[in-house]
mmCIF file of C-alpha atoms and ligand atoms in Angstrom:
data_model
loop_
_atom_site.group_PDB
_atom_site.id
_atom_site.type_symbol
_atom_site.label_atom_id
_atom_site.label_comp_id
_atom_site.label_asym_id
_atom_site.label_seq_id
_atom_site.Cartn_x
_atom_site.Cartn_y
_atom_site.Cartn_z
ATOM 1 C CA UNK A 272 115.007 85.223 122.407
ATOM 2 C CA UNK A 273 114.606 82.548 119.794
ATOM 3 C CA UNK A 274 114.977 84.601 116.615
ATOM 4 C CA UNK A 275 117.497 84.495 113.849
ATOM 5 C CA UNK A 276 117.353 88.041 112.557
ATOM 6 C CA UNK A 277 115.228 91.161 113.060
ATOM 7 C CA UNK A 278 114.481 94.423 111.297
ATOM 8 C CA UNK A 279 113.730 97.603 113.242
ATOM 9 C CA UNK A 280 110.925 99.353 111.348
ATOM 10 C CA UNK A 281 110.561 103.093 111.885
ATOM 11 C CA UNK A 282 107.633 105.294 110.877
ATOM 12 C CA UNK A 283 108.570 108.863 111.682
ATOM 13 C CA UNK A 284 105.823 111.506 111.671
ATOM 14 C CA UNK A 285 105.917 115.230 112.366
ATOM 15 C CA UNK A 286 105.502 114.820 116.141
ATOM 16 C CA UNK A 287 105.665 111.058 116.553
ATOM 17 C CA UNK A 288 107.992 108.125 116.112
ATOM 18 C CA UNK A 289 106.382 104.720 115.749
ATOM 19 C CA UNK A 290 108.578 101.632 115.751
ATOM 20 C CA UNK A 291 108.407 97.893 115.645
ATOM 21 C CA UNK A 292 111.084 95.227 115.934
ATOM 22 C CA UNK A 293 110.021 92.574 113.453
ATOM 23 C CA UNK A 294 111.156 89.024 112.839
ATOM 24 C CA UNK A 295 110.512 88.924 109.084
ATOM 25 C CA UNK A 296 110.981 85.176 108.859
ATOM 26 C CA UNK A 297 108.413 84.368 111.543
ATOM 27 C CA UNK A 298 105.884 86.985 110.358
ATOM 28 C CA UNK A 299 106.109 88.376 113.869
ATOM 29 C CA UNK A 300 106.364 91.523 115.909
ATOM 30 C CA UNK A 301 108.978 91.132 118.645
ATOM 31 C CA UNK A 302 108.432 94.521 120.299
ATOM 32 C CA UNK A 303 106.802 97.807 119.364
ATOM 33 C CA UNK A 304 106.119 101.276 120.617
ATOM 34 C CA UNK A 305 105.340 104.883 119.978
ATOM 35 C CA UNK A 306 106.716 108.241 121.056
ATOM 36 C CA UNK A 307 104.009 110.890 120.686
ATOM 37 C CA UNK A 308 103.870 114.663 121.095
ATOM 38 C CA UNK A 309 107.597 115.096 120.370
ATOM 39 C CA UNK A 310 108.619 118.720 121.009
ATOM 40 C CA UNK A 311 105.681 119.442 123.323
ATOM 41 C CA UNK A 312 106.197 120.071 127.070
ATOM 42 C CA UNK A 313 105.168 116.488 127.930
ATOM 43 C CA UNK A 314 105.590 113.612 125.483
ATOM 44 C CA UNK A 315 104.047 110.188 125.781
ATOM 45 C CA UNK A 316 106.054 106.990 125.270
ATOM 46 C CA UNK A 317 104.752 103.435 125.151
ATOM 47 C CA UNK A 318 106.875 100.342 124.648
ATOM 48 C CA UNK A 319 105.538 96.801 124.464
ATOM 49 C CA UNK A 320 107.720 93.721 124.631
ATOM 50 C CA UNK A 321 105.902 90.427 125.160
ATOM 51 C CA UNK A 322 103.699 90.872 128.236
ATOM 52 C CA UNK A 323 105.545 93.958 129.383
ATOM 53 C CA UNK A 324 103.992 97.338 128.602
ATOM 54 C CA UNK A 325 105.788 100.508 129.649
ATOM 55 C CA UNK A 326 104.026 103.864 129.634
ATOM 56 C CA UNK A 327 105.986 107.040 130.329
ATOM 57 C CA UNK A 328 105.305 110.772 130.218
ATOM 58 C CA UNK A 329 108.307 113.074 129.980
ATOM 59 C CA UNK A 330 109.634 115.828 127.730
ATOM 60 C CA UNK A 331 111.179 114.621 124.469
ATOM 61 C CA UNK A 332 112.697 117.580 122.634
ATOM 62 C CA UNK A 333 113.123 116.211 119.117
ATOM 63 C CA UNK A 334 113.326 113.068 116.975
ATOM 64 C CA UNK A 335 116.909 112.415 118.023
ATOM 65 C CA UNK A 336 115.881 112.398 121.697
ATOM 66 C CA UNK A 337 112.885 110.242 120.794
ATOM 67 C CA UNK A 338 115.070 107.549 119.239
ATOM 68 C CA UNK A 339 117.472 107.718 122.201
ATOM 69 C CA UNK A 340 114.487 107.045 124.491
ATOM 70 C CA UNK A 341 113.462 104.104 122.311
ATOM 71 C CA UNK A 342 116.976 102.628 122.439
ATOM 72 C CA UNK A 343 116.997 103.095 126.238
ATOM 73 C CA UNK A 344 113.687 101.235 126.544
ATOM 74 C CA UNK A 345 114.958 98.351 124.431
ATOM 75 C CA UNK A 346 117.946 98.218 126.771
ATOM 76 C CA UNK A 347 115.997 98.478 130.039
ATOM 77 C CA UNK A 348 112.794 96.593 129.191
ATOM 78 C CA UNK A 349 114.005 94.421 126.338
ATOM 79 C CA UNK A 350 114.598 92.833 124.068
ATOM 80 C CA UNK A 351 118.228 93.969 124.133
ATOM 81 C CA UNK A 352 119.068 95.123 120.635
ATOM 82 C CA UNK A 353 122.615 93.816 121.018
ATOM 83 C CA UNK A 354 121.077 90.334 121.220
ATOM 84 C CA UNK A 355 118.316 90.818 118.644
ATOM 85 C CA UNK A 356 120.576 90.448 115.600
ATOM 86 C CA UNK A 357 119.220 93.508 113.798
ATOM 87 C CA UNK A 358 120.126 93.124 110.137
ATOM 88 C CA UNK A 359 118.494 96.334 108.878
ATOM 89 C CA UNK A 360 116.481 99.376 109.838
ATOM 90 C CA UNK A 361 113.438 99.841 107.567
ATOM 91 C CA UNK A 362 111.984 103.318 107.130
ATOM 92 C CA UNK A 363 108.559 104.159 105.776
ATOM 93 C CA UNK A 364 108.674 107.045 103.295
ATOM 94 C CA UNK A 365 105.418 108.434 101.932
ATOM 95 C CA UNK A 366 106.460 110.007 98.635
ATOM 96 C CA UNK A 367 108.994 108.461 96.292
ATOM 97 C CA UNK A 368 107.884 110.460 93.235
ATOM 98 C CA UNK A 369 109.020 109.004 89.920
ATOM 99 C CA UNK A 370 112.456 108.118 91.256
ATOM 100 C CA UNK A 371 111.547 104.997 93.198
ATOM 101 C CA UNK A 372 109.665 101.914 92.090
ATOM 102 C CA UNK A 373 111.108 99.709 94.834
ATOM 103 C CA UNK A 374 112.801 99.812 98.242
ATOM 104 C CA UNK A 375 116.349 101.188 98.373
ATOM 105 C CA UNK A 376 119.330 101.064 100.710
ATOM 106 C CA UNK A 377 119.861 104.574 102.082
ATOM 107 C CA UNK A 378 122.930 106.401 100.827
ATOM 108 C CA UNK A 379 123.568 110.153 100.967
ATOM 109 C CA UNK A 380 122.313 110.401 97.380
ATOM 110 C CA UNK A 381 119.077 108.513 98.145
ATOM 111 C CA UNK A 382 118.579 110.696 101.217
ATOM 112 C CA UNK A 383 118.958 113.839 99.111
ATOM 113 C CA UNK A 384 116.514 112.564 96.482
ATOM 114 C CA UNK A 385 113.905 112.023 99.222
ATOM 115 C CA UNK A 386 114.554 115.576 100.436
ATOM 116 C CA UNK A 387 114.067 116.866 96.871
ATOM 117 C CA UNK A 388 110.612 115.262 96.840
ATOM 118 C CA UNK A 389 109.484 117.188 99.937
ATOM 119 C CA UNK A 390 107.474 119.805 97.988
ATOM 120 C CA UNK A 391 105.234 116.943 96.799
ATOM 121 C CA UNK A 392 104.646 115.687 100.351
ATOM 122 C CA UNK A 393 105.413 118.608 102.665
ATOM 123 C CA UNK A 394 103.614 117.035 105.619
ATOM 124 C CA UNK A 395 105.251 113.642 105.280
ATOM 125 C CA UNK A 396 108.688 113.484 103.643
ATOM 126 C CA UNK A 397 110.429 115.999 105.969
ATOM 127 C CA UNK A 398 109.462 114.100 109.160
ATOM 128 C CA UNK A 399 110.263 110.768 107.424
ATOM 129 C CA UNK A 400 113.728 112.182 106.682
ATOM 130 C CA UNK A 401 114.227 113.250 110.290
ATOM 131 C CA UNK A 402 113.687 109.632 111.329
ATOM 132 C CA UNK A 403 116.181 108.431 108.712
ATOM 133 C CA UNK A 404 118.821 110.975 109.728
ATOM 134 C CA UNK A 405 118.681 110.287 113.470
ATOM 135 C CA UNK A 406 118.535 106.516 112.973
ATOM 136 C CA UNK A 407 121.560 106.552 110.664
ATOM 137 C CA UNK A 408 123.407 108.550 113.296
ATOM 138 C CA UNK A 409 122.434 106.382 116.287
ATOM 139 C CA UNK A 410 122.488 103.003 114.519
ATOM 140 C CA UNK A 411 125.389 103.452 112.089
ATOM 141 C CA UNK A 412 126.421 99.811 111.839
ATOM 142 C CA UNK A 413 123.367 98.372 110.064
ATOM 143 C CA UNK A 414 122.047 99.115 106.582
ATOM 144 C CA UNK A 415 119.051 101.471 106.450
ATOM 145 C CA UNK A 416 116.379 100.743 103.868
ATOM 146 C CA UNK A 417 113.629 103.070 102.659
ATOM 147 C CA UNK A 418 110.286 101.632 101.560
ATOM 148 C CA UNK A 419 108.046 104.005 99.628
ATOM 149 C CA UNK A 420 104.262 104.236 99.882
ATOM 150 C CA UNK A 421 104.147 105.179 96.206
ATOM 151 C CA UNK A 422 106.505 102.528 94.781
ATOM 152 C CA UNK A 423 103.888 99.862 94.015
ATOM 153 C CA UNK A 424 101.972 102.372 91.892
ATOM 154 C CA UNK A 425 104.878 103.291 89.636
ATOM 155 C CA UNK A 426 103.516 100.556 87.354
ATOM 156 C CA UNK A 427 100.324 102.539 86.690
ATOM 157 C CA UNK A 428 99.768 102.956 82.948
ATOM 158 C CA UNK A 429 100.213 106.546 81.757
ATOM 159 C CA UNK A 430 96.480 106.961 81.183
ATOM 160 C CA UNK A 431 95.806 106.154 84.833
ATOM 161 C CA UNK A 432 98.627 108.316 86.203
ATOM 162 C CA UNK A 433 98.020 111.395 84.046
ATOM 163 C CA UNK A 434 95.668 114.239 84.979
ATOM 164 C CA UNK A 435 94.024 116.084 82.077
ATOM 165 C CA UNK A 436 95.867 119.238 83.072
ATOM 166 C CA UNK A 437 97.963 121.579 80.919
ATOM 167 C CA UNK A 438 100.875 119.338 79.988
ATOM 168 C CA UNK A 439 103.630 121.867 80.657
ATOM 169 C CA UNK A 440 102.237 122.897 84.038
ATOM 170 C CA UNK A 441 101.827 119.258 85.063
ATOM 171 C CA UNK A 442 105.390 118.462 84.010
ATOM 172 C CA UNK A 443 106.942 121.551 85.580
ATOM 173 C CA UNK A 444 105.279 120.920 88.949
ATOM 174 C CA UNK A 445 105.375 117.083 88.846
ATOM 175 C CA UNK A 446 101.577 116.864 89.044
ATOM 176 C CA UNK A 447 100.458 113.313 88.369
ATOM 177 C CA UNK A 448 98.887 110.419 90.234
ATOM 178 C CA UNK A 449 101.449 108.714 92.505
ATOM 179 C CA UNK A 450 99.029 106.805 94.760
ATOM 180 C CA UNK A 451 99.729 105.926 98.409
ATOM 181 C CA UNK A 452 99.298 102.988 100.829
ATOM 182 C CA UNK A 453 101.289 101.037 98.212
ATOM 183 C CA UNK A 454 103.108 98.904 100.780
ATOM 184 C CA UNK A 455 99.765 97.644 102.075
ATOM 185 C CA UNK A 456 98.228 97.118 98.601
ATOM 186 C CA UNK A 457 101.303 95.169 97.483
ATOM 187 C CA UNK A 458 101.431 93.061 100.663
ATOM 188 C CA UNK A 459 97.717 92.235 100.521
ATOM 189 C CA UNK A 460 97.545 91.570 96.772
ATOM 190 C CA UNK A 461 100.599 89.271 97.052
ATOM 191 C CA UNK A 462 98.893 87.393 99.895
ATOM 192 C CA UNK A 463 95.749 87.072 97.762
ATOM 193 C CA UNK A 464 97.812 85.593 94.912
ATOM 194 C CA UNK A 465 99.305 83.058 97.369
ATOM 195 C CA UNK A 466 95.860 82.162 98.723
ATOM 196 C CA UNK A 467 94.201 81.662 95.336
ATOM 197 C CA UNK A 468 97.332 80.054 93.922
ATOM 198 C CA UNK A 469 98.026 82.404 91.013
ATOM 199 C CA UNK A 470 99.035 85.973 90.222
ATOM 200 C CA UNK A 471 97.166 85.839 86.926
ATOM 201 C CA UNK A 472 93.964 87.366 88.252
ATOM 202 C CA UNK A 473 92.169 90.706 88.221
ATOM 203 C CA UNK A 474 91.804 91.852 91.796
ATOM 204 C CA UNK A 475 90.638 94.891 93.699
ATOM 205 C CA UNK A 476 92.041 95.630 97.156
ATOM 206 C CA UNK A 477 90.031 97.899 99.455
ATOM 207 C CA UNK A 478 92.276 99.313 102.187
ATOM 208 C CA UNK A 479 89.664 100.836 104.484
ATOM 209 C CA UNK A 480 91.216 102.368 107.579
ATOM 210 C CA UNK A 481 91.329 105.913 108.859
ATOM 211 C CA UNK A 482 92.975 106.597 105.504
ATOM 212 C CA UNK A 483 91.275 104.639 102.721
ATOM 213 C CA UNK A 484 92.190 103.655 99.186
ATOM 214 C CA UNK A 485 91.318 101.086 96.531
ATOM 215 C CA UNK A 486 93.631 99.545 93.980
ATOM 216 C CA UNK A 487 93.129 97.538 90.816
ATOM 217 C CA UNK A 488 95.819 94.863 90.446
ATOM 218 C CA UNK A 489 96.084 92.847 87.250
ATOM 219 C CA UNK A 490 98.504 89.910 87.064
ATOM 220 C CA UNK A 491 100.402 91.247 90.092
ATOM 221 C CA UNK A 492 100.799 94.803 88.771
ATOM 222 C CA UNK A 493 98.877 97.844 90.016
ATOM 223 C CA UNK A 494 96.917 99.353 87.120
ATOM 224 C CA UNK A 495 94.908 101.953 89.022
ATOM 225 C CA UNK A 496 94.442 103.386 92.489
ATOM 226 C CA UNK A 497 92.231 105.989 94.115
ATOM 227 C CA UNK A 498 94.844 108.195 95.795
ATOM 228 C CA UNK A 499 96.481 110.675 93.458
ATOM 229 C CA UNK A 500 99.026 113.464 93.716
ATOM 230 C CA UNK A 501 98.417 113.216 97.463
ATOM 231 C CA UNK A 502 96.430 110.864 99.724
ATOM 232 C CA UNK A 503 93.461 113.258 99.544
ATOM 233 C CA UNK A 504 91.912 111.866 96.357
ATOM 234 C CA UNK A 505 89.499 108.956 96.135
ATOM 235 C CA UNK A 506 87.450 107.234 98.820
ATOM 236 C CA UNK A 507 85.661 108.817 101.794
ATOM 237 C CA UNK A 508 88.113 108.641 104.711
ATOM 238 C CA UNK A 509 88.151 109.309 108.458
ATOM 239 C CA UNK A 510 88.883 113.015 108.054
ATOM 240 C CA UNK A 511 89.533 113.480 104.297
ATOM 241 C CA UNK A 512 86.985 114.339 101.625
ATOM 242 C CA UNK A 513 88.294 111.946 99.007
ATOM 243 C CA UNK A 514 87.061 113.007 95.558
ATOM 244 C CA UNK A 515 85.587 116.499 95.437
ATOM 245 C CA UNK A 516 85.191 118.967 92.592
ATOM 246 C CA UNK A 517 88.375 121.115 92.738
ATOM 247 C CA UNK A 518 86.144 124.105 92.000
ATOM 248 C CA UNK A 519 84.985 123.800 95.630
ATOM 249 C CA UNK A 520 88.423 125.243 96.476
ATOM 250 C CA UNK A 521 87.885 128.318 94.284
ATOM 251 C CA UNK A 522 84.393 128.714 95.690
ATOM 252 C CA UNK A 523 85.562 128.575 99.327
ATOM 253 C CA UNK A 524 88.336 131.052 98.597
ATOM 254 C CA UNK A 525 86.124 133.494 96.709
ATOM 255 C CA UNK A 526 82.902 133.195 98.675
ATOM 256 C CA UNK A 527 84.015 132.171 102.172
ATOM 257 C CA UNK A 528 87.342 134.053 102.040
ATOM 258 C CA UNK A 529 89.253 130.958 103.168
ATOM 259 C CA UNK A 530 93.027 130.771 102.696
ATOM 260 C CA UNK A 531 94.794 127.907 100.929
ATOM 261 C CA UNK A 532 95.921 126.500 104.286
ATOM 262 C CA UNK A 533 92.407 126.706 105.700
ATOM 263 C CA UNK A 534 90.980 124.781 102.762
ATOM 264 C CA UNK A 535 93.832 122.258 103.035
ATOM 265 C CA UNK A 536 92.996 121.685 106.719
ATOM 266 C CA UNK A 537 89.248 121.536 105.995
ATOM 267 C CA UNK A 538 89.662 118.904 103.266
ATOM 268 C CA UNK A 539 92.334 116.803 104.996
ATOM 269 C CA UNK A 540 91.460 117.048 108.690
ATOM 270 C CA UNK A 541 87.840 118.123 109.103
ATOM 271 C CA UNK A 542 85.999 116.265 106.358
ATOM 272 C CA UNK A 543 85.183 112.640 105.523
ATOM 273 C CA UNK A 544 83.340 110.785 108.310
ATOM 274 C CA UNK A 545 84.333 113.516 110.767
ATOM 275 C CA UNK A 546 82.944 116.275 108.586
ATOM 276 C CA UNK A 547 79.698 114.420 107.940
ATOM 277 C CA UNK A 548 79.078 113.188 111.495
ATOM 278 C CA UNK A 549 81.531 114.836 113.921
ATOM 279 C CA UNK A 550 83.161 111.405 114.523
ATOM 280 C CA UNK A 551 86.106 110.110 112.528
ATOM 281 C CA UNK A 552 86.046 106.696 114.192
ATOM 282 C CA UNK A 553 83.987 104.200 112.196
ATOM 283 C CA UNK A 554 82.987 102.310 115.349
ATOM 284 C CA UNK A 555 81.246 105.431 116.664
ATOM 285 C CA UNK A 556 79.678 106.181 113.271
ATOM 286 C CA UNK A 557 78.463 102.574 112.968
ATOM 287 C CA UNK A 558 76.896 102.550 116.421
ATOM 288 C CA UNK A 559 75.133 105.851 115.705
ATOM 289 C CA UNK A 560 73.850 104.475 112.382
ATOM 290 C CA UNK A 561 72.545 101.425 114.251
ATOM 291 C CA UNK A 562 70.520 103.861 116.397
ATOM 292 C CA UNK A 563 69.102 105.505 113.245
ATOM 293 C CA UNK A 564 71.206 108.656 113.459
ATOM 294 C CA UNK A 565 70.569 110.229 110.012
ATOM 295 C CA UNK A 566 74.015 111.885 109.718
ATOM 296 C CA UNK A 567 75.783 108.603 110.454
ATOM 297 C CA UNK A 568 73.547 106.701 108.006
ATOM 298 C CA UNK A 569 74.180 109.236 105.257
ATOM 299 C CA UNK A 570 77.947 109.165 105.906
ATOM 300 C CA UNK A 571 78.030 105.368 105.494
ATOM 301 C CA UNK A 572 75.867 105.619 102.361
ATOM 302 C CA UNK A 573 78.206 108.218 100.828
ATOM 303 C CA UNK A 574 81.164 105.987 101.648
ATOM 304 C CA UNK A 575 79.433 102.946 100.101
ATOM 305 C CA UNK A 576 78.325 104.878 97.016
ATOM 306 C CA UNK A 577 81.946 105.861 96.357
ATOM 307 C CA UNK A 578 83.157 102.293 96.910
ATOM 308 C CA UNK A 579 80.613 100.858 94.462
ATOM 309 C CA UNK A 580 81.658 103.464 91.906
ATOM 310 C CA UNK A 581 85.337 102.490 92.118
ATOM 311 C CA UNK A 582 84.753 98.736 92.197
ATOM 312 C CA UNK A 583 82.613 99.084 89.058
ATOM 313 C CA UNK A 584 85.120 101.334 87.340
ATOM 314 C CA UNK A 585 88.099 99.110 88.134
ATOM 315 C CA UNK A 586 86.317 95.933 87.069
ATOM 316 C CA UNK A 587 85.473 97.622 83.761
ATOM 317 C CA UNK A 588 89.038 98.867 83.299
ATOM 318 C CA UNK A 589 90.572 95.452 83.985
ATOM 319 C CA UNK A 590 87.886 93.683 81.920
ATOM 320 C CA UNK A 591 87.278 91.201 84.751
ATOM 321 C CA UNK A 592 87.038 90.897 88.497
ATOM 322 C CA UNK A 593 88.203 87.649 90.098
ATOM 323 C CA UNK A 594 88.892 88.660 93.699
ATOM 324 C CA UNK A 595 87.779 91.532 95.927
ATOM 325 C CA UNK A 596 89.671 91.932 99.203
ATOM 326 C CA UNK A 597 88.957 93.949 102.338
ATOM 327 C CA UNK A 598 91.781 95.088 104.593
ATOM 328 C CA UNK A 599 92.758 97.647 107.328
ATOM 329 C CA UNK A 600 90.770 98.657 110.440
ATOM 330 C CA UNK A 601 87.320 99.022 108.878
ATOM 331 C CA UNK A 602 87.794 96.434 106.130
ATOM 332 C CA UNK A 603 88.993 93.778 108.592
ATOM 333 C CA UNK A 604 86.478 94.487 111.364
ATOM 334 C CA UNK A 605 83.270 96.085 110.108
ATOM 335 C CA UNK A 606 81.297 93.060 108.910
ATOM 336 C CA UNK A 607 78.221 95.202 108.278
ATOM 337 C CA UNK A 608 80.116 97.414 105.848
ATOM 338 C CA UNK A 609 81.357 94.340 103.981
ATOM 339 C CA UNK A 610 77.800 93.008 103.802
ATOM 340 C CA UNK A 611 76.359 96.345 102.663
ATOM 341 C CA UNK A 612 78.965 96.669 99.931
ATOM 342 C CA UNK A 613 78.649 93.082 98.702
ATOM 343 C CA UNK A 614 74.854 93.471 98.481
ATOM 344 C CA UNK A 615 75.382 96.463 96.222
ATOM 345 C CA UNK A 616 77.676 94.425 93.947
ATOM 346 C CA UNK A 617 75.144 91.790 92.855
ATOM 347 C CA UNK A 618 75.642 92.929 89.235
ATOM 348 C CA UNK A 619 79.052 91.260 89.390
ATOM 349 C CA UNK A 620 77.647 88.030 90.808
ATOM 350 C CA UNK A 621 79.086 88.690 94.275
ATOM 351 C CA UNK A 622 77.526 86.354 96.837
ATOM 352 C CA UNK A 623 78.473 86.784 100.462
ATOM 353 C CA UNK A 624 78.626 83.828 102.856
ATOM 354 C CA UNK A 625 77.042 85.541 105.858
ATOM 355 C CA UNK A 626 78.338 83.031 108.404
ATOM 356 C CA UNK A 627 81.903 83.363 107.103
ATOM 357 C CA UNK A 628 81.550 87.137 107.051
ATOM 358 C CA UNK A 629 80.564 87.139 110.729
ATOM 359 C CA UNK A 630 83.705 85.279 111.871
ATOM 360 C CA UNK A 631 86.214 87.477 113.715
ATOM 361 C CA UNK A 632 89.769 86.412 113.010
ATOM 362 C CA UNK A 633 93.247 87.767 112.427
ATOM 363 C CA UNK A 634 93.754 85.200 109.658
ATOM 364 C CA UNK A 635 93.105 85.721 105.944
ATOM 365 C CA UNK A 636 89.723 84.229 105.012
ATOM 366 C CA UNK A 637 87.208 83.840 102.198
ATOM 367 C CA UNK A 638 83.793 85.360 102.957
ATOM 368 C CA UNK A 639 82.017 84.634 99.651
ATOM 369 C CA UNK A 640 80.034 81.501 98.789
ATOM 370 C CA UNK A 641 81.532 78.855 96.467
ATOM 371 C CA UNK A 642 79.014 80.028 93.818
ATOM 372 C CA UNK A 643 80.059 83.672 93.981
ATOM 373 C CA UNK A 644 81.450 84.868 90.627
ATOM 374 C CA UNK A 645 83.905 87.024 92.536
ATOM 375 C CA UNK A 646 85.876 85.545 95.438
ATOM 376 C CA UNK A 647 85.663 87.943 98.370
ATOM 377 C CA UNK A 648 88.435 87.840 100.968
ATOM 378 C CA UNK A 649 89.431 89.539 104.199
ATOM 379 C CA UNK A 650 93.227 89.745 104.426
ATOM 380 C CA UNK A 651 94.748 91.585 107.395
ATOM 381 C CA UNK A 652 97.381 94.054 106.298
ATOM 382 C CA UNK A 653 100.719 94.381 108.074
ATOM 383 C CA UNK A 654 102.758 97.294 106.768
ATOM 384 C CA UNK A 655 105.562 96.823 109.318
ATOM 385 C CA UNK A 656 106.048 93.199 108.316
ATOM 386 C CA UNK A 657 105.959 94.209 104.642
ATOM 387 C CA UNK A 658 108.652 96.855 105.238
ATOM 388 C CA UNK A 659 110.773 94.359 107.214
ATOM 389 C CA UNK A 660 110.459 91.719 104.485
ATOM 390 C CA UNK A 661 111.346 94.192 101.727
ATOM 391 C CA UNK A 662 114.334 95.421 103.754
ATOM 392 C CA UNK A 663 115.552 91.874 104.344
ATOM 393 C CA UNK A 664 115.122 90.903 100.688
ATOM 394 C CA UNK A 665 117.072 93.958 99.596
ATOM 395 C CA UNK A 666 120.066 93.508 101.867
ATOM 396 C CA UNK A 667 120.318 89.844 100.923
HETATM 397 P P1 AMP B 1769 93.378 101.809 110.648
HETATM 398 O O1 AMP B 1769 93.683 103.178 110.106
HETATM 399 O O2 AMP B 1769 93.645 100.714 109.678
HETATM 400 O O3 AMP B 1769 93.986 101.554 112.005
HETATM 401 O O4 AMP B 1769 91.778 101.764 110.890
HETATM 402 C C1 AMP B 1769 91.141 102.626 111.785
HETATM 403 C C2 AMP B 1769 89.661 102.578 111.525
HETATM 404 O O5 AMP B 1769 89.164 101.239 111.724
HETATM 405 C C3 AMP B 1769 88.856 103.469 112.471
HETATM 406 O O6 AMP B 1769 87.873 104.170 111.759
HETATM 407 C C4 AMP B 1769 88.205 102.455 113.387
HETATM 408 O O7 AMP B 1769 86.986 102.934 113.908
HETATM 409 C C5 AMP B 1769 87.963 101.311 112.435
HETATM 410 N N1 AMP B 1769 87.635 100.090 113.162
HETATM 411 C C6 AMP B 1769 88.408 99.365 113.981
HETATM 412 N N2 AMP B 1769 87.706 98.338 114.531
HETATM 413 C C7 AMP B 1769 86.429 98.434 114.031
HETATM 414 C C8 AMP B 1769 85.211 97.681 114.191
HETATM 415 N N3 AMP B 1769 85.166 96.622 114.996
HETATM 416 N N4 AMP B 1769 84.128 98.090 113.505
HETATM 417 C C9 AMP B 1769 84.175 99.162 112.696
HETATM 418 N N5 AMP B 1769 85.267 99.899 112.506
HETATM 419 C C10 AMP B 1769 86.393 99.553 113.154
#
């Protein structure tokens, strides 16, 4: 293995453990894998190292067993961790509340602060913590670093972070806009600054994946974002509503007799593209729209309408729009969506270069014409690399 140092990046979910061994200096993934259905009778494990792909089905009782399986696979299939010069383990944590505006080395105190934030992210922080706890136990000799999805948005001005809610209630229950996907928005907006040669620009990043969010970044600092207290707010997503009148909750409780948990599941898991079409995968929705399926067409139009609204709002808030960037699964791959959105942004002088837009590539690229008043880019996101780079920078 010709690498100088690596970071093991761990993303621990409620029943899954995703990992990647990253060489942060070479921008590269050395090996990666996923343990799924942890705690169920049969779990599924995949591990990829170079050309080798291992697929196993076996019971994995809990996150500790899951990480033991991962360490076994590194040992049996490679690369051997003892030879990989791991300098840190990087953990993704969804909610950092107001405590964290940057990555941190894990100590018992930091661990406890993350636990304290669990009420704000009950579906995410507890499983993130499980990953941290088992990794600290099984890999005690390297520093562990936590990278927060919310950290990049701690720079939001108060007027963007504050809901117009009773002040005391908001304060008592920590209700404000924290944002999410921050690691991706920071990584992509930094790349944009490198590509255009300056941070002193007003840019909007559209992270359009199964989860979707937009951010407004002015001179390198996030000034607004679409996700709020939780990742539910904002754009139309694979299974989430995005913005919806909160009175719909009261209505469903009063009129449909739904419980809080039922509404939570409806809004987070059964809405968005899935709710509108039955499919949460944009490829399926796109191919149905191409065959004139009216539900699929409406779903894409609702998604576009919301995007136009936020691009317009963010441009107005920043007072300018220099660069608009697409990233994540849909943003990087759905050229038709990029074209449809850019056509709706002619007010801003956006001019798409159709040939450039049609190129498929894993490289960052400009897809607007030289005359376009806004430079439009596609910049692939890489959250694992971003976590590895932040971890490395911190321990150095
Ligand atoms: P992510 O969450 O970033 O992995 O993105 C997942 C989303 O990207 C899913 O909705 C996929 O359907 C979508 N996606 C991936 N490839 C394409 C493609 N070629 N065209 C349209 N959507 C795509």
